[in-house]
Amino acid sequence: MKYLSEYRNLEATKKYLDLIAKTATKTWNIMEICGGQTHGLVKNGIINLLPENVRMIHGPGCPVCVTPLNLIDKAIELLENGVIVCSFGDMVRVPGSKKSLLEAKANGGDLRILYSPLEAVNIAKQNPDKEVVFFAVGFETTAPANALSVLHAKKENVSNYSILVSHVLVPPAMEGILDDELCTIDAFLGAGHVCAIMGTEEYYPLVDKYKIPIVITGFEPLDLVQGIYMAIVQLEKGEYKLENQYSRVVKEEGNVAAKKMMESVFEIADREWRGIGTIPESGYRLKKEFLAYDAETKFGISSIATPENSTCIAGQILKGIKKPHQCTQFGKACTPANPLGAPMVSSEGACAAYYHFSNNLITS
Amino acid sequence: MSRNDLGFDTINLGHGSGGLMTRDLLDHIIFETFNNPYLNQKHDGSIITVDGELAISTDSFVVSPIFFKGGNIGELAVNGTVNDVAMCGADPKFLSLAFVVEEGLPMEDFVKIVDSIKKAADTAGVQIITGDTKVVERGKGDKIFINTTGFGKVHPKANISSNKIKSGDKIIISGPVAQHGMAIMSQRDGLEFESTIESDTTNLNFLVKDLLDVFGAKIHLFRDPTRGGVASVLSELADDTNLGIKLQETEIPLDDQVAAACEILGLDPLFVANEGIFITVVGAEIADEVVKLMKKHEKSPRASCIGEFTSEHPKKVVMHSVIGGKRMVTPLLGEQLPRIC
């Protein structure tokens, strides 16, 4: 199976777009949770192919976007104090309150862009006289590898390695969005890759409590239009259930080994979401027995207060209350080169995705 | 004394001092390798005779790693500047060559790079006619930087200018995109992944000359989408011409392995650097013939017409996606960074 070409098939995608147009008789607001899905919708021009009454609302599932500003400042502080900071690529351009990690690197900081946190453990081994910190951001998708790096460091007695944890979880965020009194969301496209790790179990209670359809969906054009169609069929019938469009990847039980690994290293904690605020029990922190690998504890940097730009409406964007182009700053004071808030930063953020791929098509 | 027996395993500060060590390095490596009547004068510069219009282009090469799949910084420095001169509709004949070497570079690597430069220059039909070698202290450079400046006579039939582009003109690309950038990316520290993707670095001057011989002034523009990729070049052109561009995603040549690597790293192939392809803008009436000729040429068997200029949506590049949707293509902002997921 050619996963790249077959799920980008013109005829098959058109078939679902036609079905969506025929089936949707009312106006439906559907939120795709994951930034990767937002990226896919906008990059392939799917939003403009949907009928007017099917509205996609872009959710908070972009790890770069929801990582709190003060955590970026903490990573920069570490970098400026001679620590080797390792990070995923798109985190490094995000401006902190004064500068980005990339700017701190230009000033002499030793910043490494990596794909795997295990590589950071290797860097720690190769630099025994230096401290090495991995900036552990992301959802349930990146948490297993980050947990593995801690287990690996412990096993190999690498004591100069630690992680700056900013792990957040999807279901509490969905609940936070649904609890907002301005929420207009009728259905969710569940985040396919998150469910590949976590399985489907934790979404049933949400479906029941909020009586809302959730369709776990993939990222290719055909996945997205099929997921949207499945949600609309439920909505039109007045049903609400959990469905799995992405069954070629997502299994009911998820990835059991990855879950075990996360559970052994992390425990549930309250977490601050950039643009949204603190959501109870919405993220991970390291368990007590692993605090030696917790950068905030190790370096005593747990209290940096960092205010957000007051004109930014990121919270309303991330909750789907407003669309990026409805912001007065969008494309003017706020651009990817000079982002005022989180969703303009990463290409998966709703504002940046609109700016890069469709802003002029939509606003003109 | 042979070129491999200068008595040093590495380049050191003395090789840039201007004294005997510099002379040894020049005599036994540079002059011996490039051996031509211009360099053999051993003067501060060279004198060339020119009649007609002359195109000049300069470029500095700082790529890391300096050796990569499909090439090294040396041939890149030749091909990059040769192609820039060719993009002016000119026939490159001469190159200057300046090195900034960080002390400690293995002599073997330096010789390997010089040999690649010689080979690439011969292949492209250009001569190295003047140059410079500086050595900087360890930590003040990154192994080796190279600057080349190219000179070439403008083709008598050429009339290359973005001013000539009009609505309806076709955009043709000479080969698959993103090869060079992904070859480099696959070998960067921390991002290594196994692939057989090779840089596409090559000289394009003969292909340009063949096209100008046949189509002359009906070819409105050549541009090589190096750093910033195809997206950046097209955004610039839309801006400069005050016209819009319609692109067809299905027509953009892209190797499966490069496409897969871009997917994994979360990179858009349209933003990734190229070193061995160009974009040409031609009148609609000759587009099919241009593609036909290019497909027969060894440098461009996968040439493809990828879009056209339009008076609709001025200054905007709009991609018609594989599944029939539309999206804006914007220029690259800063360095392209891999996405988290």
Short mmCIF file of N, CA, C and O in Angstrom, two decimals, chain A residues 4 8 10 13 39 43-46 88-90 93 115 137 337 347-348 356-357 360, chain B residues 190-191 263 265 316 321-328 330 333 335 337-341:
data_model
loop_
_atom_site.label_atom_id
_atom_site.label_comp_id
_atom_site.label_asym_id
_atom_site.label_seq_id
_atom_site.Cartn_x
_atom_site.Cartn_y
_atom_site.Cartn_z
N LEU A 4 1.26 7.35 0.77
CA LEU A 4 1.28 8.75 0.36
C LEU A 4 0.33 9.01 -0.80
O LEU A 4 -0.41 9.98 -0.79
N ARG A 8 -4.24 10.30 -1.23
CA ARG A 8 -4.31 11.62 -1.85
C ARG A 8 -5.00 11.50 -3.21
O ARG A 8 -4.75 12.28 -4.11
N LEU A 10 -7.55 11.81 -6.07
CA LEU A 10 -8.50 12.86 -6.43
C LEU A 10 -9.94 12.35 -6.46
O LEU A 10 -10.83 12.93 -5.84
N THR A 13 -11.35 11.34 -3.02
CA THR A 13 -11.57 12.52 -2.18
C THR A 13 -12.83 13.26 -2.64
O THR A 13 -13.66 13.68 -1.84
N HIS A 39 -3.02 21.42 9.37
CA HIS A 39 -2.04 21.56 8.31
C HIS A 39 -2.52 20.85 7.03
O HIS A 39 -2.48 21.41 5.94
N LYS A 43 -3.29 22.85 3.73
CA LYS A 43 -2.29 22.60 2.69
C LYS A 43 -2.92 22.02 1.43
O LYS A 43 -2.51 22.33 0.32
N ASN A 44 -3.90 21.17 1.61
CA ASN A 44 -4.54 20.55 0.45
C ASN A 44 -5.75 21.33 -0.06
O ASN A 44 -6.42 20.90 -0.98
N GLY A 45 -6.01 22.45 0.57
CA GLY A 45 -7.13 23.28 0.12
C GLY A 45 -8.49 22.67 0.38
O GLY A 45 -9.45 22.96 -0.33
N ILE A 46 -8.59 21.81 1.38
CA ILE A 46 -9.86 21.11 1.63
C ILE A 46 -10.92 22.07 2.18
O ILE A 46 -12.10 21.96 1.84
N PHE A 88 13.15 19.80 19.60
CA PHE A 88 12.58 19.54 18.29
C PHE A 88 12.70 20.82 17.47
O PHE A 88 12.75 21.93 18.02
N GLY A 89 12.69 20.66 16.14
CA GLY A 89 12.98 21.79 15.26
C GLY A 89 12.09 23.00 15.39
O GLY A 89 12.58 24.12 15.57
N ASP A 90 10.77 22.80 15.33
CA ASP A 90 9.92 24.00 15.21
C ASP A 90 9.74 24.75 16.52
O ASP A 90 9.16 25.82 16.56
N ARG A 93 12.16 28.46 17.00
CA ARG A 93 11.91 29.80 16.49
C ARG A 93 10.84 30.54 17.30
O ARG A 93 10.61 31.73 17.12
N TYR A 115 15.80 14.95 16.38
CA TYR A 115 14.56 14.24 16.14
C TYR A 115 14.21 13.32 17.28
O TYR A 115 13.06 13.04 17.55
N VAL A 137 8.54 18.78 24.88
CA VAL A 137 7.21 19.31 24.64
C VAL A 137 6.39 18.27 23.88
O VAL A 137 6.93 17.30 23.36
N ALA A 337 6.71 35.94 10.78
CA ALA A 337 8.02 36.53 11.06
C ALA A 337 8.01 37.27 12.39
O ALA A 337 9.05 37.44 13.02
N SER A 347 3.95 26.08 11.89
CA SER A 347 3.16 25.96 10.67
C SER A 347 1.89 25.16 10.93
O SER A 347 0.98 25.14 10.13
N GLU A 348 1.83 24.45 12.07
CA GLU A 348 0.62 23.72 12.42
C GLU A 348 -0.36 24.57 13.21
O GLU A 348 -1.50 24.17 13.43
N HIS A 356 0.00 31.10 5.84
CA HIS A 356 0.86 30.51 4.82
C HIS A 356 0.09 30.04 3.61
O HIS A 356 0.50 30.21 2.48
N PHE A 357 -1.01 29.39 3.86
CA PHE A 357 -1.61 28.67 2.75
C PHE A 357 -2.88 29.30 2.19
O PHE A 357 -3.25 29.02 1.08
N ASN A 360 -5.06 34.93 1.94
CA ASN A 360 -5.59 35.84 0.94
C ASN A 360 -6.78 35.24 0.19
O ASN A 360 -7.66 35.94 -0.25
N GLY B 190 22.43 14.98 14.32
CA GLY B 190 21.18 14.95 15.08
C GLY B 190 19.98 14.60 14.23
O GLY B 190 18.93 14.27 14.75
N LEU B 191 20.09 14.71 12.92
CA LEU B 191 18.94 14.44 12.06
C LEU B 191 19.20 13.26 11.14
O LEU B 191 18.43 12.99 10.23
N GLU B 263 8.10 14.08 4.15
CA GLU B 263 6.95 13.76 5.01
C GLU B 263 7.41 13.47 6.43
O GLU B 263 6.86 13.97 7.40
N LEU B 265 10.16 14.31 8.00
CA LEU B 265 10.74 15.46 8.70
C LEU B 265 9.76 16.63 8.80
O LEU B 265 10.06 17.64 9.44
N LYS B 316 0.19 36.76 -6.26
CA LYS B 316 -0.06 35.58 -5.42
C LYS B 316 0.24 34.31 -6.19
O LYS B 316 -0.11 34.17 -7.35
N SER B 321 -4.02 21.82 -5.65
CA SER B 321 -3.50 20.62 -4.98
C SER B 321 -3.91 19.35 -5.70
O SER B 321 -4.78 19.36 -6.56
N VAL B 322 -3.25 18.26 -5.29
CA VAL B 322 -3.50 16.94 -5.88
C VAL B 322 -4.99 16.60 -5.86
O VAL B 322 -5.51 15.96 -6.76
N ILE B 323 -5.68 17.04 -4.81
CA ILE B 323 -7.08 16.65 -4.68
C ILE B 323 -8.02 17.76 -5.16
O ILE B 323 -9.22 17.74 -4.87
N GLY B 324 -7.49 18.72 -5.90
CA GLY B 324 -8.35 19.72 -6.50
C GLY B 324 -8.62 20.95 -5.64
O GLY B 324 -9.43 21.79 -6.00
N GLY B 325 -7.96 21.06 -4.50
CA GLY B 325 -8.12 22.25 -3.66
C GLY B 325 -7.11 23.31 -4.06
O GLY B 325 -6.30 23.12 -4.96
N LYS B 326 -7.20 24.45 -3.41
CA LYS B 326 -6.24 25.52 -3.70
C LYS B 326 -5.59 25.99 -2.41
O LYS B 326 -6.23 25.98 -1.36
N ARG B 327 -4.33 26.37 -2.52
CA ARG B 327 -3.69 26.99 -1.36
C ARG B 327 -2.67 28.01 -1.84
O ARG B 327 -2.16 27.92 -2.96
N MET B 328 -2.37 28.93 -0.96
CA MET B 328 -1.35 29.93 -1.26
C MET B 328 0.03 29.33 -1.06
O MET B 328 0.24 28.55 -0.14
N THR B 330 3.71 30.66 -0.15
CA THR B 330 4.39 31.88 0.32
C THR B 330 5.90 31.63 0.35
O THR B 330 6.33 30.49 0.37
N LEU B 333 10.32 31.58 5.16
CA LEU B 333 10.65 32.55 6.20
C LEU B 333 11.78 31.95 7.03
O LEU B 333 11.61 30.90 7.61
N GLU B 335 15.01 29.89 8.26
CA GLU B 335 15.43 28.55 7.90
C GLU B 335 14.26 27.59 8.07
O GLU B 335 13.48 27.73 9.00
N LEU B 337 12.51 24.49 9.36
CA LEU B 337 12.80 23.64 10.52
C LEU B 337 11.86 22.46 10.55
O LEU B 337 10.69 22.57 10.25
N PRO B 338 12.40 21.30 10.92
CA PRO B 338 11.56 20.12 10.99
C PRO B 338 10.45 20.29 12.04
O PRO B 338 10.68 20.89 13.08
N ARG B 339 9.27 19.74 11.74
CA ARG B 339 8.16 19.84 12.68
C ARG B 339 8.21 18.72 13.71
O ARG B 339 8.81 17.69 13.49
N ILE B 340 7.53 18.95 14.83
CA ILE B 340 7.51 17.96 15.90
C ILE B 340 6.76 16.71 15.49
O ILE B 340 7.20 15.59 15.68
N CYS B 341 5.55 16.88 14.95
CA CYS B 341 4.76 15.70 14.59
C CYS B 341 3.96 15.95 13.33
O CYS B 341 4.01 17.01 12.78
#
